[in-house]
Amino acid sequence: AFLDAEMIFPGIPKLEINTGNVGFLSKIDEKFEHALDKFFAGKYLIEKRSKLLCKVGRRKIQALNDVHVYAKKASRPFNARVFSQSFDEIFFTNAVIFSTSTGSTAHNFSVGGPVVSPKLDVVLMTPVAPLNPLLHPIVFGPREKLSREVIERQALFSVDGALEDPVESMEISISPEKASLILMGKAELWKKLRRKMF
């Protein structure tokens, strides 16, 4: 719901109440009455988070968590080239996940990608089941512009879990726009990660 809200109302400060199992973006869990009292009293902070800008043809779409490029048929990996100012490689893989630091705890983490501090403006690229075992997750700096071209077979892409459209080429970079999260007290990503995952 939080990602949907950011896609529909970008940039507006948002406070999420976690009612699920993971909820790394949420700042309030089920016992939220005290936190809401603090919110209405103005005792909160606004934290800015980086987003990805995904260009597919003439379309420009922003992602707070991640952009997935994946094989149309999961049993048939595809060849694709990923390149930038400092990188150029051909992947034979089932999927590639491009994540923000915020999205590093989402699908990126579940397939073995690194957890990154949400304060960093970076692009994470994590291949899923690549044929070449040397192709590990890579973290790119904020000025890097990554281009993706599908060489063989069909691929689809999704943005923050929404959409499911064909793609042949795209460009991914850090968006000039930021997401605004409402913080109730000190952010404790590492403690939350340990509490929810172990």
GROMACS .gro file of C-alpha atoms in nm:
model
  198
    1ALA     CA    1   0.000   0.000   0.000
    2PHE     CA    2   0.286   0.239   0.079
    3LEU     CA    3   0.450   0.185  -0.261
    4ASP     CA    4   0.116   0.231  -0.437
    5ALA     CA    5   0.058   0.556  -0.247
    6GLU     CA    6   0.403   0.687  -0.342
    7MET     CA    7   0.339   0.604  -0.707
    8ILE     CA    8   0.003   0.787  -0.706
    9PHE     CA    9   0.103   1.077  -0.477
   10PRO     CA   10   0.481   1.117  -0.519
   11GLY     CA   11   0.674   1.339  -0.280
   12ILE     CA   12   0.395   1.382  -0.023
   13PRO     CA   13   0.515   1.278   0.326
   14LYS     CA   14   0.372   0.940   0.425
   15LEU     CA   15   0.342   0.742   0.747
   16GLU     CA   16   0.285   0.368   0.721
   17ILE     CA   17   0.135   0.147   0.989
   18ASN     CA   18   0.260  -0.210   0.958
   19THR     CA   19  -0.009  -0.479   0.980
   20GLY     CA   20   0.189  -0.747   0.795
   21ASN     CA   21   0.496  -0.959   0.863
   22VAL     CA   22   0.787  -0.760   0.722
   23GLY     CA   23   0.716  -0.388   0.677
   24PHE     CA   24   1.065  -0.239   0.654
   25LEU     CA   25   0.918   0.091   0.531
   26SER     CA   26   0.668   0.113   0.816
   27LYS     CA   27   0.755   0.317   1.123
   28ILE     CA   28   0.459   0.209   1.338
   29ASP     CA   29   0.351  -0.145   1.426
   30GLU     CA   30   0.018  -0.272   1.557
   31LYS     CA   31   0.038  -0.080   1.888
   32PHE     CA   32   0.017   0.257   1.721
   33GLU     CA   33  -0.204   0.473   1.948
   34HIS     CA   34   0.090   0.633   2.132
   35ALA     CA   35   0.277   0.694   1.805
   36LEU     CA   36  -0.028   0.861   1.650
   37ASP     CA   37  -0.056   1.092   1.953
   38LYS     CA   38   0.305   1.198   1.891
   39PHE     CA   39   0.232   1.245   1.520
   40PHE     CA   40  -0.066   1.475   1.580
   41ALA     CA   41   0.142   1.667   1.835
   42GLY     CA   42   0.398   1.733   1.561
   43LYS     CA   43   0.669   1.518   1.721
   44TYR     CA   44   0.808   1.355   1.409
   45LEU     CA   45   1.079   1.394   1.146
   46ILE     CA   46   1.073   1.379   0.766
   47GLU     CA   47   1.335   1.156   0.603
   48LYS     CA   48   1.411   1.181   0.232
   49ARG     CA   49   1.469   0.861   0.035
   50SER     CA   50   1.613   0.823  -0.313
   51LYS     CA   51   1.409   0.678  -0.600
   52LEU     CA   52   1.495   0.525  -0.936
   53LEU     CA   53   1.399   0.683  -1.264
   54CYS     CA   54   1.317   0.416  -1.521
   55LYS     CA   55   1.293   0.525  -1.885
   56VAL     CA   56   1.130   0.278  -2.126
   57GLY     CA   57   1.080   0.435  -2.466
   58ARG     CA   58   0.895   0.761  -2.399
   59ARG     CA   59   0.770   0.645  -2.061
   60LYS     CA   60   0.927   0.770  -1.738
   61ILE     CA   61   0.840   0.575  -1.423
   62GLN     CA   62   0.977   0.618  -1.072
   63ALA     CA   63   1.044   0.341  -0.821
   64LEU     CA   64   1.098   0.372  -0.447
   65ASN     CA   65   1.197   0.006  -0.407
   66ASP     CA   66   1.301  -0.162  -0.730
   67VAL     CA   67   1.270  -0.231  -1.100
   68HIS     CA   68   1.261  -0.594  -1.212
   69VAL     CA   69   1.351  -0.720  -1.559
   70TYR     CA   70   1.268  -1.088  -1.588
   71ALA     CA   71   1.221  -1.368  -1.837
   72LYS     CA   72   0.872  -1.400  -1.983
   73LYS     CA   73   0.910  -1.776  -1.942
   74ALA     CA   74   1.079  -1.848  -1.610
   75SER     CA   75   1.218  -2.177  -1.738
   76ARG     CA   76   1.401  -2.003  -2.024
   77PRO     CA   77   1.658  -1.743  -1.912
   78PHE     CA   78   1.743  -1.462  -2.150
   79ASN     CA   79   2.057  -1.284  -2.269
   80ALA     CA   80   2.077  -0.914  -2.196
   81ARG     CA   81   2.344  -0.647  -2.195
   82VAL     CA   82   2.378  -0.404  -1.905
   83PHE     CA   83   2.612  -0.111  -1.956
   84SER     CA   84   2.696   0.234  -1.820
   85GLN     CA   85   2.986   0.478  -1.812
   86SER     CA   86   3.196   0.230  -1.612
   87PHE     CA   87   3.037  -0.109  -1.675
   88ASP     CA   88   2.954  -0.333  -1.971
   89GLU     CA   89   2.849  -0.695  -1.930
   90ILE     CA   90   2.622  -0.954  -2.092
   91PHE     CA   91   2.403  -1.154  -1.856
   92PHE     CA   92   2.239  -1.491  -1.914
   93THR     CA   93   1.992  -1.494  -1.627
   94ASN     CA   94   1.631  -1.534  -1.516
   95ALA     CA   95   1.605  -1.175  -1.395
   96VAL     CA   96   1.793  -0.866  -1.289
   97ILE     CA   97   1.675  -0.649  -0.999
   98PHE     CA   98   1.768  -0.280  -0.987
   99SER     CA   99   1.709  -0.143  -0.636
  100THR     CA  100   1.735   0.173  -0.433
  101SER     CA  101   1.893   0.163  -0.089
  102THR     CA  102   1.537   0.156   0.049
  103GLY     CA  103   1.456  -0.142  -0.172
  104SER     CA  104   1.769  -0.327  -0.067
  105THR     CA  105   1.566  -0.504   0.206
  106ALA     CA  106   1.299  -0.620  -0.043
  107HIS     CA  107   1.346  -0.872  -0.328
  108ASN     CA  108   1.712  -0.771  -0.358
  109PHE     CA  109   1.776  -0.907  -0.009
  110SER     CA  110   1.574  -1.226  -0.067
  111VAL     CA  111   1.795  -1.326  -0.362
  112GLY     CA  112   2.124  -1.257  -0.185
  113GLY     CA  113   2.178  -0.887  -0.252
  114PRO     CA  114   2.333  -0.655   0.009
  115VAL     CA  115   2.144  -0.448   0.264
  116VAL     CA  116   2.238  -0.082   0.217
  117SER     CA  117   2.183   0.213   0.448
  118PRO     CA  118   1.873   0.405   0.327
  119LYS     CA  119   2.071   0.729   0.353
  120LEU     CA  120   2.283   0.635   0.048
  121ASP     CA  121   2.190   0.743  -0.306
  122VAL     CA  122   2.293   0.430  -0.494
  123VAL     CA  123   2.164   0.186  -0.755
  124LEU     CA  124   2.197  -0.183  -0.669
  125MET     CA  125   2.203  -0.436  -0.952
  126THR     CA  126   2.139  -0.796  -0.848
  127PRO     CA  127   2.124  -1.077  -1.107
  128VAL     CA  128   1.892  -1.367  -1.024
  129ALA     CA  129   2.036  -1.715  -1.094
  130PRO     CA  130   2.298  -1.600  -1.349
  131LEU     CA  131   2.473  -1.865  -1.554
  132ASN     CA  132   2.808  -1.698  -1.478
  133PRO     CA  133   2.866  -1.742  -1.101
  134LEU     CA  134   3.110  -1.448  -1.102
  135LEU     CA  135   2.826  -1.202  -1.169
  136HIS     CA  136   2.752  -1.091  -0.815
  137PRO     CA  137   2.543  -0.794  -0.695
  138ILE     CA  138   2.700  -0.456  -0.777
  139VAL     CA  139   2.644  -0.116  -0.615
  140PHE     CA  140   2.666   0.187  -0.846
  141GLY     CA  141   2.707   0.551  -0.746
  142PRO     CA  142   2.443   0.824  -0.780
  143ARG     CA  143   2.570   0.961  -1.115
  144GLU     CA  144   2.568   0.625  -1.293
  145LYS     CA  145   2.313   0.570  -1.570
  146LEU     CA  146   2.251   0.204  -1.643
  147SER     CA  147   2.112   0.087  -1.976
  148ARG     CA  148   1.959  -0.253  -2.029
  149GLU     CA  149   1.912  -0.420  -2.370
  150VAL     CA  150   1.753  -0.761  -2.416
  151ILE     CA  151   1.952  -0.951  -2.679
  152GLU     CA  152   1.771  -1.284  -2.695
  153ARG     CA  153   1.421  -1.403  -2.597
  154GLN     CA  154   1.140  -1.201  -2.445
  155ALA     CA  155   1.149  -1.015  -2.114
  156LEU     CA  156   0.904  -0.824  -1.898
  157PHE     CA  157   0.957  -0.547  -1.644
  158SER     CA  158   0.780  -0.431  -1.331
  159VAL     CA  159   0.821  -0.124  -1.110
  160ASP     CA  160   0.761  -0.157  -0.734
  161GLY     CA  161   0.553  -0.467  -0.799
  162ALA     CA  162   0.321  -0.286  -1.038
  163LEU     CA  163   0.299  -0.319  -1.418
  164GLU     CA  164   0.398  -0.623  -1.618
  165ASP     CA  165   0.493  -0.498  -1.962
  166PRO     CA  166   0.729  -0.622  -2.234
  167VAL     CA  167   1.067  -0.452  -2.253
  168GLU     CA  168   1.356  -0.455  -2.497
  169SER     CA  169   1.562  -0.166  -2.361
  170MET     CA  170   1.554   0.076  -2.069
  171GLU     CA  171   1.764   0.329  -1.881
  172ILE     CA  172   1.783   0.341  -1.502
  173SER     CA  173   1.929   0.618  -1.288
  174ILE     CA  174   1.874   0.798  -0.957
  175SER     CA  175   1.565   1.017  -0.986
  176PRO     CA  176   1.598   1.389  -0.910
  177GLU     CA  177   1.282   1.351  -0.699
  178LYS     CA  178   1.276   1.207  -0.348
  179ALA     CA  179   1.023   1.018  -0.139
  180SER     CA  180   0.937   1.161   0.203
  181LEU     CA  181   0.889   0.923   0.495
  182ILE     CA  182   0.754   1.030   0.832
  183LEU     CA  183   0.974   0.905   1.117
  184MET     CA  184   0.845   0.861   1.469
  185GLY     CA  185   1.169   0.861   1.664
  186LYS     CA  186   1.507   0.723   1.565
  187ALA     CA  187   1.533   0.500   1.256
  188GLU     CA  188   1.665   0.156   1.354
  189LEU     CA  189   1.701  -0.040   1.030
  190TRP     CA  190   1.955  -0.290   1.161
  191LYS     CA  191   1.760  -0.372   1.476
  192LYS     CA  192   1.442  -0.410   1.272
  193LEU     CA  193   1.620  -0.635   1.024
  194ARG     CA  194   1.748  -0.863   1.298
  195ARG     CA  195   1.410  -0.870   1.477
  196LYS     CA  196   1.211  -0.957   1.167
  197MET     CA  197   1.452  -1.196   0.998
  198PHE     CA  198   1.609  -1.394   1.281
   0.00000   0.00000   0.00000
